[in-house]
Every structure is written in structure tokens, then in C-alpha cells.
XYZ file of C-alpha atoms in Angstrom:
313
model
C 49.396 32.904 -70.691
C 47.640 29.529 -70.792
C 45.901 28.562 -74.030
C 42.257 27.564 -73.659
C 39.746 25.971 -76.034
C 36.121 25.021 -75.418
C 34.208 22.278 -77.258
C 30.431 22.301 -76.994
C 28.725 19.080 -78.059
C 30.537 15.810 -77.404
C 28.956 13.580 -80.029
C 30.847 11.815 -82.811
C 32.328 15.062 -84.127
C 32.897 16.941 -80.867
C 34.678 14.035 -79.176
C 36.891 13.595 -82.256
C 37.694 17.321 -82.211
C 38.582 17.183 -78.512
C 40.771 14.122 -79.003
C 42.602 15.722 -81.926
C 43.240 18.894 -79.899
C 44.682 16.864 -77.022
C 46.703 14.565 -79.294
C 48.294 17.541 -81.052
C 48.918 19.501 -77.846
C 47.111 22.580 -79.146
C 45.881 23.824 -75.778
C 46.729 23.916 -72.080
C 43.095 23.935 -70.932
C 40.115 22.250 -72.560
C 36.506 22.884 -71.567
C 34.057 20.121 -72.532
C 30.313 20.829 -72.524
C 27.358 18.584 -73.354
C 23.788 18.152 -72.127
C 24.478 14.420 -71.754
C 26.405 14.569 -68.477
C 27.203 10.861 -68.390
C 28.761 11.035 -71.874
C 30.826 14.178 -71.330
C 32.097 12.962 -67.956
C 33.004 9.610 -69.491
C 34.913 11.372 -72.285
C 36.732 13.546 -69.754
C 37.792 10.487 -67.747
C 38.885 8.705 -70.934
C 40.989 11.711 -71.934
C 42.450 11.884 -68.417
C 43.431 8.223 -68.707
C 45.210 9.064 -71.979
C 47.135 11.963 -70.464
C 50.091 9.921 -69.182
C 50.821 8.865 -72.763
C 49.889 12.147 -74.459
C 52.261 14.619 -76.107
C 51.540 17.238 -73.445
C 49.340 17.752 -70.399
C 45.909 19.342 -70.783
C 43.751 20.489 -67.873
C 40.105 19.477 -68.336
C 36.947 21.270 -67.191
C 33.484 19.767 -67.654
C 30.112 21.498 -68.150
C 31.092 24.913 -66.851
C 30.138 27.709 -69.240
C 31.763 30.286 -66.951
C 35.116 28.656 -67.761
C 34.731 29.916 -71.349
C 35.195 33.538 -70.291
C 38.917 33.571 -71.018
C 38.919 30.919 -73.756
C 40.733 31.746 -76.983
C 38.446 29.567 -79.109
C 35.079 27.883 -78.632
C 33.982 25.202 -81.096
C 30.290 24.356 -81.523
C 29.762 20.710 -82.462
C 26.152 20.333 -81.299
C 23.810 18.348 -83.515
C 21.518 15.370 -83.878
C 22.926 12.915 -86.392
C 19.787 10.760 -86.210
C 17.942 13.457 -88.174
C 20.341 12.956 -91.087
C 20.367 9.184 -90.992
C 17.989 7.808 -93.601
C 17.543 11.283 -95.113
C 17.160 10.534 -98.830
C 17.234 14.214 -99.839
C 20.809 14.618 -98.553
C 19.814 17.987 -97.136
C 21.562 19.300 -94.003
C 18.579 21.565 -93.354
C 16.655 18.653 -91.843
C 18.682 19.366 -88.699
C 17.749 23.052 -88.577
C 14.606 22.903 -86.368
C 16.656 21.113 -83.705
C 20.043 22.790 -84.085
C 18.659 26.333 -84.344
C 16.937 26.050 -80.948
C 19.982 24.419 -79.381
C 22.342 27.008 -80.870
C 20.178 29.845 -79.578
C 20.358 28.453 -76.028
C 24.084 27.754 -76.266
C 24.690 31.251 -77.649
C 23.001 32.848 -74.641
C 25.156 30.773 -72.288
C 28.283 31.765 -74.212
C 27.256 35.434 -74.043
C 26.563 35.202 -70.319
C 30.020 33.706 -69.743
C 31.659 36.873 -71.059
C 33.502 34.988 -73.808
C 35.236 37.318 -76.268
C 37.371 34.976 -78.338
C 36.717 33.318 -81.684
C 33.647 31.113 -82.036
C 33.891 28.342 -84.626
C 30.669 26.652 -85.747
C 30.638 23.131 -87.152
C 26.925 22.603 -86.482
C 24.664 22.045 -89.511
C 23.338 23.761 -91.501
C 26.627 25.545 -90.935
C 26.044 28.964 -92.529
C 22.648 29.565 -90.939
C 23.818 28.338 -87.528
C 26.907 30.548 -87.754
C 24.583 33.489 -88.426
C 22.462 32.558 -85.409
C 25.511 32.389 -83.159
C 26.709 35.819 -84.269
C 23.265 37.358 -83.822
C 22.583 35.773 -80.432
C 26.037 36.274 -78.891
C 26.486 39.790 -80.216
C 30.125 39.024 -81.011
C 31.643 40.982 -83.905
C 31.176 39.204 -87.243
C 34.923 38.672 -87.631
C 34.983 36.627 -84.402
C 32.290 34.151 -85.485
C 33.315 31.701 -88.200
C 31.862 28.516 -89.664
C 33.952 25.642 -91.009
C 31.815 26.010 -94.136
C 33.366 24.674 -97.342
C 36.792 24.127 -95.814
C 35.744 20.473 -95.830
C 34.021 20.599 -99.243
C 37.169 22.115 -100.722
C 39.176 19.267 -99.190
C 36.794 16.770 -100.782
C 37.255 18.474 -104.136
C 41.028 18.338 -103.725
C 40.824 14.649 -102.868
C 38.833 13.982 -106.054
C 41.123 16.089 -108.266
C 44.210 14.582 -106.666
C 42.952 11.106 -107.513
C 42.427 12.048 -111.174
C 45.921 13.548 -111.475
C 47.557 11.025 -109.108
C 48.962 13.643 -106.744
C 48.663 14.542 -103.061
C 45.423 16.513 -102.477
C 47.512 19.106 -100.637
C 49.099 19.907 -103.998
C 45.745 20.972 -105.442
C 44.739 24.618 -105.097
C 41.259 26.110 -105.269
C 37.943 26.465 -103.521
C 34.383 25.338 -103.145
C 32.203 28.352 -102.399
C 28.808 29.285 -100.994
C 26.687 27.169 -98.697
C 28.061 24.143 -96.892
C 25.190 22.238 -98.452
C 23.451 21.499 -101.707
C 23.928 24.946 -103.255
C 27.721 24.946 -102.827
C 29.870 24.570 -105.925
C 33.469 24.232 -107.039
C 34.789 27.477 -108.477
C 36.875 25.805 -111.162
C 38.393 29.126 -112.199
C 40.259 29.055 -108.848
C 41.518 25.469 -109.082
C 45.125 24.784 -110.028
C 47.011 21.525 -110.418
C 50.482 20.618 -111.700
C 51.381 24.292 -111.732
C 48.577 25.292 -114.105
C 44.892 26.269 -113.941
C 42.907 23.048 -114.177
C 40.828 24.558 -116.976
C 43.963 24.705 -119.150
C 44.797 21.026 -118.848
C 41.304 19.567 -118.518
C 41.114 18.380 -122.122
C 44.449 16.577 -121.886
C 43.194 14.523 -118.935
C 39.515 14.306 -119.965
C 38.408 15.946 -116.713
C 34.676 15.643 -116.000
C 33.987 18.786 -113.976
C 30.364 17.889 -113.287
C 31.366 14.539 -111.851
C 34.094 16.048 -109.669
C 31.689 18.744 -108.492
C 29.189 16.094 -107.410
C 31.876 14.097 -105.598
C 32.690 17.150 -103.487
C 29.031 17.965 -102.869
C 27.962 14.432 -101.957
C 31.111 13.325 -100.138
C 29.711 13.795 -96.664
C 26.596 11.781 -97.380
C 28.642 8.970 -98.920
C 30.433 8.694 -95.569
C 27.195 9.134 -93.615
C 25.400 6.346 -95.431
C 28.392 4.065 -94.934
C 28.809 4.415 -91.157
C 25.801 6.510 -90.025
C 27.876 9.553 -89.083
C 30.810 11.672 -90.232
C 33.642 12.788 -87.986
C 37.253 12.662 -89.196
C 37.027 15.023 -92.166
C 35.035 17.732 -90.418
C 36.936 17.381 -87.133
C 40.260 17.787 -88.915
C 38.956 20.900 -90.689
C 37.690 22.409 -87.431
C 40.910 21.690 -85.551
C 42.971 23.147 -88.385
C 40.880 26.311 -88.218
C 41.238 26.473 -84.434
C 45.013 26.006 -84.735
C 45.218 28.844 -87.278
C 43.422 31.116 -84.813
C 45.459 29.992 -81.788
C 48.767 30.483 -83.607
C 47.723 33.672 -85.431
C 48.865 31.981 -88.640
C 47.021 34.407 -90.952
C 46.166 31.572 -93.332
C 43.966 31.856 -96.408
C 41.015 29.506 -95.896
C 37.551 29.013 -97.460
C 35.410 29.352 -94.343
C 31.927 30.609 -93.648
C 32.384 34.300 -92.921
C 30.150 37.348 -93.104
C 30.297 38.898 -96.552
C 29.111 42.488 -96.597
C 28.208 42.445 -100.289
C 25.774 39.582 -99.747
C 24.657 40.528 -96.239
C 25.056 36.967 -95.007
C 27.465 34.270 -93.941
C 28.756 32.009 -96.696
C 31.996 30.289 -97.581
C 34.550 32.427 -99.347
C 38.327 32.556 -98.811
C 39.543 34.934 -96.129
C 42.690 35.518 -94.106
C 42.229 33.971 -90.664
C 44.246 34.855 -87.558
C 43.933 35.282 -83.802
C 41.012 37.713 -84.119
C 39.128 35.491 -86.560
C 38.644 37.005 -89.986
C 41.575 39.350 -90.466
C 40.947 40.260 -94.092
C 38.182 39.580 -96.618
C 39.458 38.497 -100.015
C 37.958 38.975 -103.470
C 38.146 36.392 -106.241
C 37.955 37.041 -109.960
C 35.088 34.597 -110.603
C 33.511 33.811 -113.932
C 30.047 35.199 -114.620
C 28.496 31.759 -114.117
C 30.316 31.257 -110.812
C 29.243 34.689 -109.606
C 25.622 33.801 -110.393
C 25.893 30.524 -108.468
C 27.348 32.339 -105.477
C 24.560 34.913 -105.531
C 21.915 32.174 -105.585
C 23.620 30.329 -102.739
C 23.774 33.539 -100.692
C 20.090 34.232 -101.278
C 19.184 30.719 -100.168
C 21.212 31.014 -96.952
C 19.798 34.450 -96.158
C 16.202 33.347 -96.744
C 16.570 30.345 -94.460
C 18.283 32.433 -91.790
C 15.534 35.076 -91.861
C 12.863 32.381 -91.522
C 14.713 30.667 -88.690
C 15.383 33.854 -86.749
C 11.728 34.820 -87.021
C 10.672 31.408 -85.694
C 13.080 31.670 -82.784
C 11.859 35.156 -81.886
C 8.239 33.985 -81.920
C 8.899 31.227 -79.368
């Protein structure tokens, strides 16, 4: 059976996601959707021109929601980067008035298509938008996932790897909560050089507060340097899509619905072909548990407000 992925939103992130999927040969069919028809058609032609030199052939479909019906994965990369540019508060919620309305419309189109695969949300603010997609599509919570702190965790690993002079892939651990200002590194989960980082922190004079801030602010450091982000988040999204497509059952810190908090937030879970296969439970410190609770409350409050606004329009 042919593999099929859809990418909705062909801006800086969406086009990078689509290119990565094609370059890695992760799908047989790729559906590209964007309200800017000239842009999405240009991308499709550019990808078609690349096909003769690509690893494998990919059939392309443009701006046809009905083609998503039998897709395995749909990735939402809609957004408006101009709202973040020049944003001194470094708050992803400045995009919410725009992205919430767009996500609601996209969700209805996805629902109408009959899609029943796994929906992956990149769109900011990720946790609230993921909640909107699940509510509006009516898909089971396990089939709607946000990239969440998969990227923030990678930024933490990059920072820790630099301190210890090792490959970031050799660092274990997670950033939890909101993909935003209330997220945090759960240092009790982080391991390096075969030991918990808390055990060897004094030997290396590790500044946890500084490393935490590097992970939190990493995206805005990139944004302020080139006016958009794309490679880090696209790589995270494509990795997540690949895990679903291959039923890898990988443990990843993604935005998933946590029953105990009643909301979407980032927490490690086992991910496979049906989305969230198993919810995991970490042995967090009391302080970390408090931070996670506060982050969950913030996400839930903003989601409730947003949903109410959408319903009143």
C-alpha cells in the first residue's frame, strides 16, 4: 500500500518539511496545501524538477483536501511569521489570534476529507493549536500530536553537549510542558556520560539556569538572526512523522493529551503508527511537578479562552 503524507502550510517551515520528506524518501505520495496558490504550485514544480536526482520518486498533489482521506500523516505548518518578527516579548502566543482561526478552518477541511490518520501540529502556539485541531476534527486524542518540546529538548541537548563536549544525541532527558515560555528542563531526567547530570554537575560547574534559558530562548535567537526558524522544527516534525510511518514505537517528548491535566502538553510518550501508543510517567521532583502543573494550567486557560472566541464568531 502506498505511503501518503500531507503538508498544510508551505511557508519557511512547511516547505522545509516537504523537502526533507522527499529527500529522505519517506513517502510515495505527498499532498501540498496552501492558501497561496502561486507559492504552493511553484514549490510543487521545484520538487518535480528535483525528482530526477532524488533518492526515490514521489507523486505530488496540490491543494486537494480530498486527497488527505487515505493519508497516513498530515502535518500542519500554517502560521504567520511576521507576527513574531520584532516581538520583544518572545511569546509565541502573539500568533494565536491568526493561527487559531486558520487552524479551525483547516480542521474542518481535514474532517470533511474523511482523514483518519495521525495529525501532527507544528503551528504555534503548539499546545493550544493541537488542542484546537483535536476538538475541531473530532479525531481521537491519540491521533493528534504536537511537536511540542521535541525541539526544546533538542536545544537542551545541544547546550549540554557543548558543555560536556559530546554529541547532543548522547544526552538523555526532556524539556516538559508548554512549547513556549512556561516550558522547563526536567533536570532529574537528564543524563550525560552515563550518569544523571545532577550527580556530576559540581565537577563541571554546570549552570542549570543558564542551560535552561538557552533551551527556552533558542528559537528566538534563530528568529532574530534570520527572521524565521525552519531547520530545527522541520527536522523534529519529520522525525515524528517517520516514527509514525514506520511504527517505530519511539519514546519522544511531544505534545500529547494528558488525562491527569486535562490538556495537551509535552511529556514523553511512546509513539507509533496510531499516534500515542502509551502514556509514560516520570518520577519528577516536587519542584518540577509544580512547574508542570503551572504550565498545564496556562495552556488550558488559553485554550478555553480561544475556543470560546472561536465559538462566538
